[in-house]
Coordinates of C-alpha atoms in Angstrom, one line a residue:
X1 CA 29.9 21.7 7.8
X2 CA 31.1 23.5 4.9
X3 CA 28.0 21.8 2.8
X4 CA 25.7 22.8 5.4
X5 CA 26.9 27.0 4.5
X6 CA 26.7 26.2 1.2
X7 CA 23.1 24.8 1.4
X8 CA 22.3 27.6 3.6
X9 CA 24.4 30.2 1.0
X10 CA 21.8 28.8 -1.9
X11 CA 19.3 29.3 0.1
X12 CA 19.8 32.8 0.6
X13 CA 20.3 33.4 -2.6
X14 CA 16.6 31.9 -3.3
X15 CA 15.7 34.2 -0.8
X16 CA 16.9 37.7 -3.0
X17 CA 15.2 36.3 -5.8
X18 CA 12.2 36.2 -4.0
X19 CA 12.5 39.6 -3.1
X20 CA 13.2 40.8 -6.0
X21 CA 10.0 39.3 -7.3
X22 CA 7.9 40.7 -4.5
X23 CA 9.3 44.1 -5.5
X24 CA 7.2 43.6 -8.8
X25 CA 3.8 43.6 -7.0
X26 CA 4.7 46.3 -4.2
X27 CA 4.7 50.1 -4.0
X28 CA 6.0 52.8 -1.8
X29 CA 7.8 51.8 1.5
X30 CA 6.6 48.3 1.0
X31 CA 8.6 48.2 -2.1
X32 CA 11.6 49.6 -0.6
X33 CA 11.4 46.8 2.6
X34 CA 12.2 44.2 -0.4
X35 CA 14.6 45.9 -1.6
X36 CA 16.4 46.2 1.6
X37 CA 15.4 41.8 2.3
X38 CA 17.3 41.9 -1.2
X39 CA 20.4 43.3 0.0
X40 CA 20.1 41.6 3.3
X41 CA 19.7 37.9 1.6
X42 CA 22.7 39.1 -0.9
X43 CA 24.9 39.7 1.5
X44 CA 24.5 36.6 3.7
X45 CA 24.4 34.4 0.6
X46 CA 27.5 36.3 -0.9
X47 CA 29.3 36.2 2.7
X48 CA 28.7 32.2 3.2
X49 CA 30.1 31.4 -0.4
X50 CA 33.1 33.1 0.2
X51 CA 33.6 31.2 3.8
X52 CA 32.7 28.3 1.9
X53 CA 35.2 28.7 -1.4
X54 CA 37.5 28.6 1.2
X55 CA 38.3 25.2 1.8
X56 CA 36.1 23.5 -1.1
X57 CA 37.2 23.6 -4.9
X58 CA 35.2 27.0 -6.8
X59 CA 33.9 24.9 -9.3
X60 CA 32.2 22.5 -7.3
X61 CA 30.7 25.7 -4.9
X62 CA 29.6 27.9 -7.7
X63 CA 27.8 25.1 -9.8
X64 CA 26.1 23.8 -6.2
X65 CA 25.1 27.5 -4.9
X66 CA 23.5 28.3 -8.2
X67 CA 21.7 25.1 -8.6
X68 CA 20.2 25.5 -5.7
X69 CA 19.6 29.0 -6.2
X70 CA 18.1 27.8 -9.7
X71 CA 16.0 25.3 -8.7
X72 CA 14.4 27.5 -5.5
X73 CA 13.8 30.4 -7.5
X74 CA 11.6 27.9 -9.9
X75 CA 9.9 26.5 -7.4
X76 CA 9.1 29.7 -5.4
X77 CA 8.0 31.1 -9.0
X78 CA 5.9 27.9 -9.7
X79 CA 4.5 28.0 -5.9
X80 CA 4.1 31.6 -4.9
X81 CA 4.2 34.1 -8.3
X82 CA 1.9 31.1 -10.0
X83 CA 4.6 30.6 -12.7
X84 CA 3.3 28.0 -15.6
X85 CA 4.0 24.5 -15.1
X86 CA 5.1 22.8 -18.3
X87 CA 6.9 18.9 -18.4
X88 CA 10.1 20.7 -20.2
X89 CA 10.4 23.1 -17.0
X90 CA 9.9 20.3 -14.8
X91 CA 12.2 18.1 -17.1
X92 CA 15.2 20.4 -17.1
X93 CA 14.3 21.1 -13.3
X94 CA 15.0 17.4 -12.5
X95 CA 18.2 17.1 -14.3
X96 CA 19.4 20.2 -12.4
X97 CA 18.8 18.6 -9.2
X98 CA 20.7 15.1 -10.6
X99 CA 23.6 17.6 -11.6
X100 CA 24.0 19.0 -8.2
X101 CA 23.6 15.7 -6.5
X102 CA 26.2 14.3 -8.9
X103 CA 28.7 16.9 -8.1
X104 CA 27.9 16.1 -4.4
X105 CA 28.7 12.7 -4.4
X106 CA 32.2 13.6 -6.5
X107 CA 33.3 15.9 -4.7
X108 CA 35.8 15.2 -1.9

């Protein structure tokens, strides 16, 4: 269960990031209803990682929850802001996601 909040914590946290990005391209009220998604997504994200650090090692949570915040946030920037696509992103990218699998299988 505890991977599941995790998973779901990183996912959240791909979530602010997104907002954050849309805040770029908005104005006015618009603007400010990001803002507030940001907050939103932070605090849900922030609240599941602690839940999580509970009973899991901190190392092992904080490497996971930012991978995974990591590799969304690239995606999403590749996908929806039309971020450039080079092999060296897409390289490191892949060795992000073999770094976060790794720790899953090691970790108890």
């Amino acid at each position: 269960m505890n991977w599941i909040l995790l998973i779901i914590a990183g996912l959240f946290e791909v979530a602010f990031a997104f907002c954050l990005g849309k805040t770029k391209e908005t104005t006015g009220s618009e603007m400010y209803l990001w803002y507030a998604g940001f907050v939103i997504a932070l605090f849900v994200s922030m609240g599941l990682l602690i839940k999580v650090t509970q009973t899991m090692p901190i190392g092992t949570v904080y490497v996971v929850w930012t991978g995974i915040g990591a590799i969304g946030t690239v995606l999403v920037g590749i996908l929806v802001f039309k971020e450039p696509v080079t092999f060296m992103r897409l390289f490191f990218l892949t060795t992000l996601i073999g770094s976060v699998i790794g720790l899953k299988a090691v970790t108890n």
